PDB file of C-alpha atoms and ligand atoms in Angstrom:
ATOM      1  CA  MET T   1      78.899  25.056 243.710  1.00 91.00           C
ATOM      2  CA  GLU T   2      80.380  21.610 244.382  1.00 95.00           C
ATOM      3  CA  LYS T   3      82.232  21.067 247.642  1.00 97.00           C
ATOM      4  CA  ILE T   4      85.893  20.043 247.869  1.00 98.00           C
ATOM      5  CA  LEU T   5      88.087  18.797 250.707  1.00 98.00           C
ATOM      6  CA  LEU T   6      91.815  19.574 250.705  1.00 98.00           C
ATOM      7  CA  ILE T   7      94.419  17.153 252.088  1.00 98.00           C
ATOM      8  CA  GLY T   8      97.593  18.762 253.487  1.00 97.00           C
ATOM      9  CA  GLY T   9      97.668  22.285 254.883  1.00 97.00           C
ATOM     10  CA  GLY T  10     101.103  23.814 254.227  1.00 96.00           C
ATOM     11  CA  GLY T  11     102.569  26.179 251.637  1.00 97.00           C
ATOM     12  CA  HIS T  12     101.380  24.278 248.590  1.00 97.00           C
ATOM     13  CA  CYS T  13      97.869  24.226 250.023  1.00 98.00           C
ATOM     14  CA  GLU T  14      97.893  28.008 250.250  1.00 98.00           C
ATOM     15  CA  SER T  15      98.713  28.240 246.521  1.00 98.00           C
ATOM     16  CA  VAL T  16      95.962  25.799 245.565  1.00 98.00           C
ATOM     17  CA  ILE T  17      93.406  27.599 247.765  1.00 98.00           C
ATOM     18  CA  ASP T  18      94.239  30.876 246.058  1.00 97.00           C
ATOM     19  CA  SER T  19      93.666  29.349 242.624  1.00 97.00           C
ATOM     20  CA  ILE T  20      90.371  27.721 243.632  1.00 97.00           C
ATOM     21  CA  LEU T  21      89.013  30.855 245.316  1.00 96.00           C
ATOM     22  CA  GLU T  22      90.026  33.183 242.488  1.00 95.00           C
ATOM     23  CA  SER T  23      88.266  31.031 239.908  1.00 93.00           C
ATOM     24  CA  SER T  24      85.318  30.244 242.220  1.00 88.00           C
ATOM     25  CA  SER T  25      85.540  26.685 240.969  1.00 88.00           C
ATOM     26  CA  PHE T  26      84.661  24.888 244.237  1.00 96.00           C
ATOM     27  CA  ASP T  27      83.311  25.534 247.706  1.00 97.00           C
ATOM     28  CA  ILE T  28      86.278  24.566 249.939  1.00 98.00           C
ATOM     29  CA  ILE T  29      84.818  22.995 253.050  1.00 97.00           C
ATOM     30  CA  GLY T  30      88.096  22.492 254.906  1.00 98.00           C
ATOM     31  CA  ILE T  31      91.560  20.974 255.086  1.00 98.00           C
ATOM     32  CA  LEU T  32      92.757  17.700 256.611  1.00 98.00           C
ATOM     33  CA  ASP T  33      96.218  17.743 258.186  1.00 98.00           C
ATOM     34  CA  THR T  34      97.972  16.244 261.224  1.00 98.00           C
ATOM     35  CA  PRO T  35      96.288  16.324 264.678  1.00 97.00           C
ATOM     36  CA  GLU T  36      98.431  19.170 266.038  1.00 98.00           C
ATOM     37  CA  LYS T  37      97.362  21.471 263.192  1.00 97.00           C
ATOM     38  CA  VAL T  38      93.600  21.007 263.588  1.00 97.00           C
ATOM     39  CA  GLY T  39      92.016  24.397 264.317  1.00 96.00           C
ATOM     40  CA  GLU T  40      94.605  26.411 262.361  1.00 97.00           C
ATOM     41  CA  THR T  41      93.583  28.373 259.283  1.00 97.00           C
ATOM     42  CA  ILE T  42      95.390  28.354 255.909  1.00 97.00           C
ATOM     43  CA  GLY T  43      94.502  31.020 253.362  1.00 95.00           C
ATOM     44  CA  GLY T  44      91.260  31.649 255.211  1.00 95.00           C
ATOM     45  CA  ILE T  45      90.271  27.953 255.217  1.00 98.00           C
ATOM     46  CA  PRO T  46      90.169  25.986 258.511  1.00 98.00           C
ATOM     47  CA  ILE T  47      91.980  22.728 259.151  1.00 98.00           C
ATOM     48  CA  VAL T  48      88.932  20.708 260.132  1.00 98.00           C
ATOM     49  CA  GLY T  49      90.367  17.283 260.843  1.00 98.00           C
ATOM     50  CA  VAL T  50      92.761  14.461 260.013  1.00 98.00           C
ATOM     51  CA  ASP T  51      93.014  11.836 257.266  1.00 97.00           C
ATOM     52  CA  GLU T  52      90.993   9.340 259.301  1.00 97.00           C
ATOM     53  CA  ASP T  53      88.007  11.697 258.876  1.00 98.00           C
ATOM     54  CA  LEU T  54      87.900  11.159 255.100  1.00 97.00           C
ATOM     55  CA  GLN T  55      85.192   8.510 255.354  1.00 97.00           C
ATOM     56  CA  GLY T  56      83.050  10.812 257.504  1.00 97.00           C
ATOM     57  CA  TRP T  57      83.226  13.628 254.939  1.00 97.00           C
ATOM     58  CA  ARG T  58      82.385  11.172 252.162  1.00 97.00           C
ATOM     59  CA  ASP T  59      79.379   9.977 254.184  1.00 96.00           C
ATOM     60  CA  LYS T  60      78.275  13.615 254.468  1.00 96.00           C
ATOM     61  CA  GLY T  61      78.159  13.793 250.680  1.00 95.00           C
ATOM     62  CA  VAL T  62      81.456  15.531 249.850  1.00 97.00           C
ATOM     63  CA  GLN T  63      82.530  14.127 246.479  1.00 97.00           C
ATOM     64  CA  ASN T  64      85.693  16.044 245.541  1.00 98.00           C
ATOM     65  CA  ALA T  65      89.141  16.021 247.124  1.00 98.00           C
ATOM     66  CA  PHE T  66      92.530  17.419 246.216  1.00 98.00           C
ATOM     67  CA  ILE T  67      95.995  16.518 247.534  1.00 98.00           C
ATOM     68  CA  THR T  68      97.385  19.878 248.643  1.00 98.00           C
ATOM     69  CA  LEU T  69     100.414  18.367 250.334  1.00 97.00           C
ATOM     70  CA  GLY T  70     103.241  19.098 247.896  1.00 95.00           C
ATOM     71  CA  SER T  71     106.519  17.319 247.261  1.00 89.00           C
ATOM     72  CA  ILE T  72     110.164  17.936 246.616  1.00 89.00           C
ATOM     73  CA  GLY T  73     111.523  14.643 245.367  1.00 87.00           C
ATOM     74  CA  ASN T  74     109.608  12.118 247.462  1.00 92.00           C
ATOM     75  CA  THR T  75     106.032  11.645 246.280  1.00 95.00           C
ATOM     76  CA  GLN T  76     105.159   8.600 248.447  1.00 96.00           C
ATOM     77  CA  LEU T  77     102.916  10.456 250.906  1.00 96.00           C
ATOM     78  CA  ARG T  78     101.039  12.226 248.112  1.00 97.00           C
ATOM     79  CA  GLN T  79     100.460   8.865 246.425  1.00 97.00           C
ATOM     80  CA  LYS T  80      99.331   7.221 249.671  1.00 97.00           C
ATOM     81  CA  LEU T  81      96.850   9.974 250.546  1.00 98.00           C
ATOM     82  CA  PHE T  82      95.510   9.999 246.988  1.00 98.00           C
ATOM     83  CA  GLN T  83      94.910   6.248 247.014  1.00 98.00           C
ATOM     84  CA  LYS T  84      93.239   6.396 250.425  1.00 97.00           C
ATOM     85  CA  ALA T  85      90.762   9.052 249.276  1.00 98.00           C
ATOM     86  CA  LYS T  86      90.292   7.402 245.893  1.00 97.00           C
ATOM     87  CA  ASP T  87      89.398   4.087 247.556  1.00 97.00           C
ATOM     88  CA  LEU T  88      86.667   5.936 249.478  1.00 97.00           C
ATOM     89  CA  GLY T  89      85.199   7.155 246.201  1.00 97.00           C
ATOM     90  CA  PHE T  90      86.428  10.753 246.135  1.00 98.00           C
ATOM     91  CA  PHE T  91      86.723  12.384 242.719  1.00 98.00           C
ATOM     92  CA  PHE T  92      89.914  14.357 241.974  1.00 98.00           C
ATOM     93  CA  PRO T  93      89.418  17.338 239.649  1.00 98.00           C
ATOM     94  CA  VAL T  94      92.136  19.259 237.811  1.00 97.00           C
ATOM     95  CA  VAL T  95      92.794  22.642 239.468  1.00 97.00           C
ATOM     96  CA  LYS T  96      94.039  25.283 237.073  1.00 98.00           C
ATOM     97  CA  ASP T  97      94.855  28.830 238.125  1.00 98.00           C
ATOM     98  CA  LYS T  98      92.942  31.373 236.087  1.00 97.00           C
ATOM     99  CA  THR T  99      96.197  33.031 234.967  1.00 98.00           C
ATOM    100  CA  ALA T 100      97.613  29.812 233.462  1.00 98.00           C
ATOM    101  CA  ILE T 101      97.637  29.617 229.668  1.00 98.00           C
ATOM    102  CA  VAL T 102      96.699  26.077 228.724  1.00 98.00           C
ATOM    103  CA  SER T 103      95.977  24.721 225.246  1.00 98.00           C
ATOM    104  CA  ASN T 104      92.642  22.959 224.746  1.00 96.00           C
ATOM    105  CA  LYS T 105      94.523  20.284 222.856  1.00 96.00           C
ATOM    106  CA  ILE T 106      96.130  18.601 225.818  1.00 97.00           C
ATOM    107  CA  ASN T 107      95.454  15.438 227.774  1.00 97.00           C
ATOM    108  CA  ILE T 108      95.501  16.014 231.518  1.00 98.00           C
ATOM    109  CA  ASN T 109      94.619  13.635 234.328  1.00 98.00           C
ATOM    110  CA  GLU T 110      92.917  13.717 237.712  1.00 98.00           C
ATOM    111  CA  GLY T 111      94.293  15.657 240.665  1.00 98.00           C
ATOM    112  CA  THR T 112      96.791  17.724 238.707  1.00 98.00           C
ATOM    113  CA  PHE T 113      97.472  21.354 239.635  1.00 98.00           C
ATOM    114  CA  ILE T 114      98.513  24.060 237.174  1.00 98.00           C
ATOM    115  CA  GLY T 115      99.711  27.181 238.981  1.00 98.00           C
ATOM    116  CA  LYS T 116      99.872  30.886 238.290  1.00 98.00           C
ATOM    117  CA  GLY T 117     101.270  31.962 234.953  1.00 98.00           C
ATOM    118  CA  ALA T 118     102.153  28.449 233.787  1.00 98.00           C
ATOM    119  CA  ILE T 119     102.022  27.808 230.033  1.00 98.00           C
ATOM    120  CA  VAL T 120     101.095  24.418 228.594  1.00 98.00           C
ATOM    121  CA  ASN T 121     101.113  24.149 224.815  1.00 98.00           C
ATOM    122  CA  ALA T 122      99.358  21.860 222.338  1.00 98.00           C
ATOM    123  CA  SER T 123      99.583  18.050 222.351  1.00 98.00           C
ATOM    124  CA  VAL T 124     101.015  17.864 225.861  1.00 98.00           C
ATOM    125  CA  LYS T 125     100.130  14.856 228.049  1.00 98.00           C
ATOM    126  CA  ILE T 126     100.121  15.287 231.818  1.00 98.00           C
ATOM    127  CA  GLY T 127      99.528  12.368 234.176  1.00 98.00           C
ATOM    128  CA  LYS T 128      97.607  12.318 237.431  1.00 98.00           C
ATOM    129  CA  LEU T 129      98.517  14.285 240.566  1.00 98.00           C
ATOM    130  CA  ALA T 130     101.202  16.314 238.831  1.00 98.00           C
ATOM    131  CA  ILE T 131     102.171  19.825 239.937  1.00 98.00           C
ATOM    132  CA  ILE T 132     102.897  22.286 237.143  1.00 98.00           C
ATOM    133  CA  ASN T 133     103.985  25.112 239.390  1.00 98.00           C
ATOM    134  CA  SER T 134     103.998  28.900 238.906  1.00 98.00           C
ATOM    135  CA  GLY T 135     105.531  30.094 235.669  1.00 98.00           C
ATOM    136  CA  ALA T 136     106.522  26.643 234.400  1.00 98.00           C
ATOM    137  CA  ILE T 137     106.476  26.232 230.605  1.00 98.00           C
ATOM    138  CA  VAL T 138     105.639  22.911 228.979  1.00 98.00           C
ATOM    139  CA  GLU T 139     106.078  23.091 225.234  1.00 98.00           C
ATOM    140  CA  HIS T 140     104.244  21.189 222.505  1.00 98.00           C
ATOM    141  CA  GLY T 141     104.254  17.413 222.454  1.00 98.00           C
ATOM    142  CA  SER T 142     105.822  16.945 225.901  1.00 98.00           C
ATOM    143  CA  THR T 143     104.782  14.156 228.272  1.00 98.00           C
ATOM    144  CA  ILE T 144     104.726  14.566 232.066  1.00 98.00           C
ATOM    145  CA  GLY T 145     104.269  11.395 234.139  1.00 98.00           C
ATOM    146  CA  ASP T 146     102.036  10.827 237.164  1.00 98.00           C
ATOM    147  CA  TYR T 147     103.072  12.601 240.415  1.00 98.00           C
ATOM    148  CA  CYS T 148     105.715  14.789 238.732  1.00 98.00           C
ATOM    149  CA  HIS T 149     106.465  18.241 240.082  1.00 98.00           C
ATOM    150  CA  LEU T 150     107.736  20.936 237.732  1.00 98.00           C
ATOM    151  CA  ALA T 151     108.915  23.586 240.198  1.00 98.00           C
ATOM    152  CA  PRO T 152     108.432  27.307 239.513  1.00 98.00           C
ATOM    153  CA  GLY T 153     109.954  28.558 236.288  1.00 98.00           C
ATOM    154  CA  ALA T 154     110.971  25.146 234.920  1.00 98.00           C
ATOM    155  CA  THR T 155     111.035  25.260 231.116  1.00 98.00           C
ATOM    156  CA  LEU T 156     110.514  22.195 228.941  1.00 98.00           C
ATOM    157  CA  SER T 157     111.074  22.733 225.222  1.00 98.00           C
ATOM    158  CA  GLY T 158     109.118  20.658 222.707  1.00 97.00           C
ATOM    159  CA  ASN T 159     108.709  16.881 222.919  1.00 98.00           C
ATOM    160  CA  VAL T 160     110.382  16.447 226.302  1.00 98.00           C
ATOM    161  CA  SER T 161     109.420  13.326 228.270  1.00 98.00           C
ATOM    162  CA  ILE T 162     109.445  13.137 232.088  1.00 98.00           C
ATOM    163  CA  GLY T 163     108.854   9.805 233.861  1.00 98.00           C
ATOM    164  CA  LYS T 164     106.557   9.439 236.856  1.00 98.00           C
ATOM    165  CA  SER T 165     107.365  10.954 240.277  1.00 98.00           C
ATOM    166  CA  THR T 166     110.236  13.012 238.911  1.00 98.00           C
ATOM    167  CA  HIS T 167     111.032  16.450 240.301  1.00 98.00           C
ATOM    168  CA  ILE T 168     112.285  19.191 237.993  1.00 98.00           C
ATOM    169  CA  GLY T 169     113.897  21.918 240.110  1.00 98.00           C
ATOM    170  CA  THR T 170     113.123  25.599 240.014  1.00 98.00           C
ATOM    171  CA  ASN T 171     114.230  27.405 236.874  1.00 98.00           C
ATOM    172  CA  THR T 172     115.629  24.298 235.214  1.00 98.00           C
ATOM    173  CA  THR T 173     115.743  24.352 231.416  1.00 98.00           C
ATOM    174  CA  ILE T 174     115.349  21.179 229.366  1.00 98.00           C
ATOM    175  CA  ILE T 175     116.052  21.319 225.648  1.00 98.00           C
ATOM    176  CA  GLN T 176     113.800  19.750 223.033  1.00 98.00           C
ATOM    177  CA  GLY T 177     113.424  15.994 222.775  1.00 98.00           C
ATOM    178  CA  VAL T 178     115.200  15.110 226.045  1.00 98.00           C
ATOM    179  CA  LYS T 179     113.914  12.113 228.051  1.00 98.00           C
ATOM    180  CA  ILE T 180     114.151  11.996 231.839  1.00 98.00           C
ATOM    181  CA  GLY T 181     113.319   8.788 233.713  1.00 98.00           C
ATOM    182  CA  GLU T 182     111.110   8.156 236.727  1.00 98.00           C
ATOM    183  CA  ASP T 183     111.758   9.059 240.380  1.00 97.00           C
ATOM    184  CA  THR T 184     114.603  11.338 239.396  1.00 98.00           C
ATOM    185  CA  ILE T 185     115.478  14.738 240.876  1.00 98.00           C
ATOM    186  CA  ILE T 186     116.908  17.467 238.669  1.00 98.00           C
ATOM    187  CA  GLY T 187     118.503  20.204 240.774  1.00 98.00           C
ATOM    188  CA  ALA T 188     117.380  23.823 240.573  1.00 98.00           C
ATOM    189  CA  GLY T 189     118.779  25.905 237.751  1.00 98.00           C
ATOM    190  CA  SER T 190     120.063  22.959 235.737  1.00 98.00           C
ATOM    191  CA  VAL T 191     120.372  22.978 231.967  1.00 98.00           C
ATOM    192  CA  VAL T 192     119.490  19.531 230.661  1.00 98.00           C
ATOM    193  CA  ILE T 193     120.804  18.792 227.167  1.00 98.00           C
ATOM    194  CA  ARG T 194     121.026  14.968 227.310  1.00 97.00           C
ATOM    195  CA  ASN T 195     118.768  12.172 228.534  1.00 98.00           C
ATOM    196  CA  ILE T 196     118.847  11.391 232.275  1.00 98.00           C
ATOM    197  CA  GLY T 197     117.899   7.946 233.617  1.00 97.00           C
ATOM    198  CA  SER T 198     115.509   6.772 236.338  1.00 97.00           C
ATOM    199  CA  PHE T 199     116.190   6.962 240.104  1.00 97.00           C
ATOM    200  CA  LYS T 200     118.951   9.554 239.618  1.00 97.00           C
ATOM    201  CA  LYS T 201     119.920  12.884 241.082  1.00 97.00           C
ATOM    202  CA  ALA T 202     121.350  15.219 238.502  1.00 98.00           C
ATOM    203  CA  TYR T 203     122.183  18.895 238.369  1.00 98.00           C
ATOM    204  CA  GLY T 204     124.316  21.597 236.764  1.00 98.00           C
ATOM    205  CA  ASN T 205     124.976  23.181 233.394  1.00 97.00           C
ATOM    206  CA  PRO T 206     125.252  20.951 231.508  1.00 97.00           C
ATOM    207  CA  CYS T 207     123.168  18.706 233.789  1.00 98.00           C
ATOM    208  CA  LYS T 208     125.017  15.543 234.886  1.00 96.00           C
ATOM    209  CA  GLU T 209     124.009  12.595 237.054  1.00 95.00           C
ATOM    210  CA  ALA T 210     125.540  12.665 240.535  1.00 93.00           C
ATOM    211  CA  THR T 211     127.877   9.704 241.001  1.00 83.00           C
ATOM    212  CA  ASN T 212     128.399   9.461 244.774  1.00 62.00           C
ATOM    213  CA  GLU T 213     124.825   9.659 246.162  1.00 53.00           C
TER     214      GLU T 213
HETATM  215  O1  JB2 R 301     100.022  12.434 256.616  1.00 51.64           O
HETATM  216  C1  JB2 R 301      99.699  13.608 256.447  1.00 51.64           C
HETATM  217  C2  JB2 R 301     100.617  14.690 256.555  1.00 51.64           C
HETATM  218  N1  JB2 R 301     101.938  14.750 256.849  1.00 51.64           N
HETATM  219  C3  JB2 R 301     102.279  16.063 256.813  1.00 51.64           C
HETATM  220  N2  JB2 R 301      98.403  13.927 256.114  1.00 51.64           N
HETATM  221  C4  JB2 R 301      97.998  15.218 255.930  1.00 51.64           C
HETATM  222  N3  JB2 R 301      96.701  15.432 255.629  1.00 51.64           N
HETATM  223  N4  JB2 R 301      98.844  16.254 256.030  1.00 51.64           N
HETATM  224  C5  JB2 R 301     100.129  15.979 256.352  1.00 51.64           C
HETATM  225  N5  JB2 R 301     101.181  16.801 256.510  1.00 51.64           N
HETATM  226  C6  JB2 R 301     101.077  18.244 256.394  1.00 51.64           C
HETATM  227  O2  JB2 R 301     101.444  18.664 255.093  1.00 51.64           O
HETATM  228  C7  JB2 R 301     102.011  19.004 257.320  1.00 51.64           C
HETATM  229  O3  JB2 R 301     101.523  19.040 258.650  1.00 51.64           O
HETATM  230  C8  JB2 R 301     102.007  20.384 256.659  1.00 51.64           C
HETATM  231  O4  JB2 R 301     100.907  21.174 257.055  1.00 51.64           O
HETATM  232  C9  JB2 R 301     101.851  20.023 255.170  1.00 51.64           C
HETATM  233  C10 JB2 R 301     103.161  20.210 254.410  1.00 51.64           C
HETATM  234  O5  JB2 R 301     103.411  21.590 254.324  1.00 51.64           O
HETATM  235  P1  JB2 R 301     104.789  22.220 253.853  1.00 51.64           P
HETATM  236  O6  JB2 R 301     104.580  23.694 253.800  1.00 51.64           O
HETATM  237  O7  JB2 R 301     105.882  21.694 254.693  1.00 51.64           O
HETATM  238  O8  JB2 R 301     105.064  21.646 252.430  1.00 51.64           O
HETATM  239  P2  JB2 R 301     104.077  21.546 251.166  1.00 51.64           P
HETATM  240  O9  JB2 R 301     103.908  20.102 250.921  1.00 51.64           O
HETATM  241  O10 JB2 R 301     102.872  22.376 251.309  1.00 51.64           O
HETATM  242  O11 JB2 R 301     104.906  22.204 250.013  1.00 51.64           O
HETATM  243  C11 JB2 R 301     106.033  21.604 249.463  1.00 51.64           C
HETATM  244  O12 JB2 R 301     105.785  21.324 248.090  1.00 51.64           O
HETATM  245  C12 JB2 R 301     105.439  22.488 247.334  1.00 51.64           C
HETATM  246  C13 JB2 R 301     105.027  22.033 245.962  1.00 51.64           C
HETATM  247  C14 JB2 R 301     107.056  22.661 249.735  1.00 51.64           C
HETATM  248  O13 JB2 R 301     108.297  22.172 249.747  1.00 51.64           O
HETATM  249  C15 JB2 R 301     106.920  23.872 248.797  1.00 51.64           C
HETATM  250  O14 JB2 R 301     108.104  24.663 248.813  1.00 51.64           O
HETATM  251  C16 JB2 R 301     106.588  23.464 247.367  1.00 51.64           C
HETATM  252  N6  JB2 R 301     106.248  24.664 246.616  1.00 51.64           N
END
């Protein structure tokens, strides 16, 4: 079994570990986190070092890595850690929980996670390093940009488009054909029936852009 190194050892990491172990897809050799967390164990996997150790693990022949630090809104750290490991030659697989229902007719990119019970239907495009979290539904023809996070239970009807680094809050519903820009945050439980621009915060039913933030 190929070895994989995980980067970021919090709650999201625990979810990803569970998915990897249950599908026996990789041999997880350890987690990199901040110095004060070295020696702790997450989901049975030890935190073995810090980001500066990436080169050392690469030199030891570890080829795969996964960013297990999550995001709510700000994806900068995830992007930075990804680029650092990528520059050292690490390969980023897709991690898909065995309970996810995912069409074979999709296009999905490196480092993306699909969590428990998520459904992804035909002709969907998902960028790199996205998080399609537990129970999220992505209907046919939708496009999810790089670094996006669809939080648990988010539902995208057909042909929805989400720009890069955008966060769709828990249990948000987006009707068919809606376009949401990049680096935008949609608050939990929103019902999105019209397009929302880039670099916005928006929430509510019907979902509206916040004006004073
Ligand atoms: O520079 C870093 C760094 N900074 C913080 N490098 C590495 N390798 N790790 C870093 N961390 C670590 O990320 C923290 O020490 C901590 O262990 C972890 C973040 O854990 P936390 O549980 O706070 O959040 P998360 O990123 O696992 O999960 C967020 O995103 C998920 C998708 C949460 O908000 C969850 O609720 C959400 N489901």
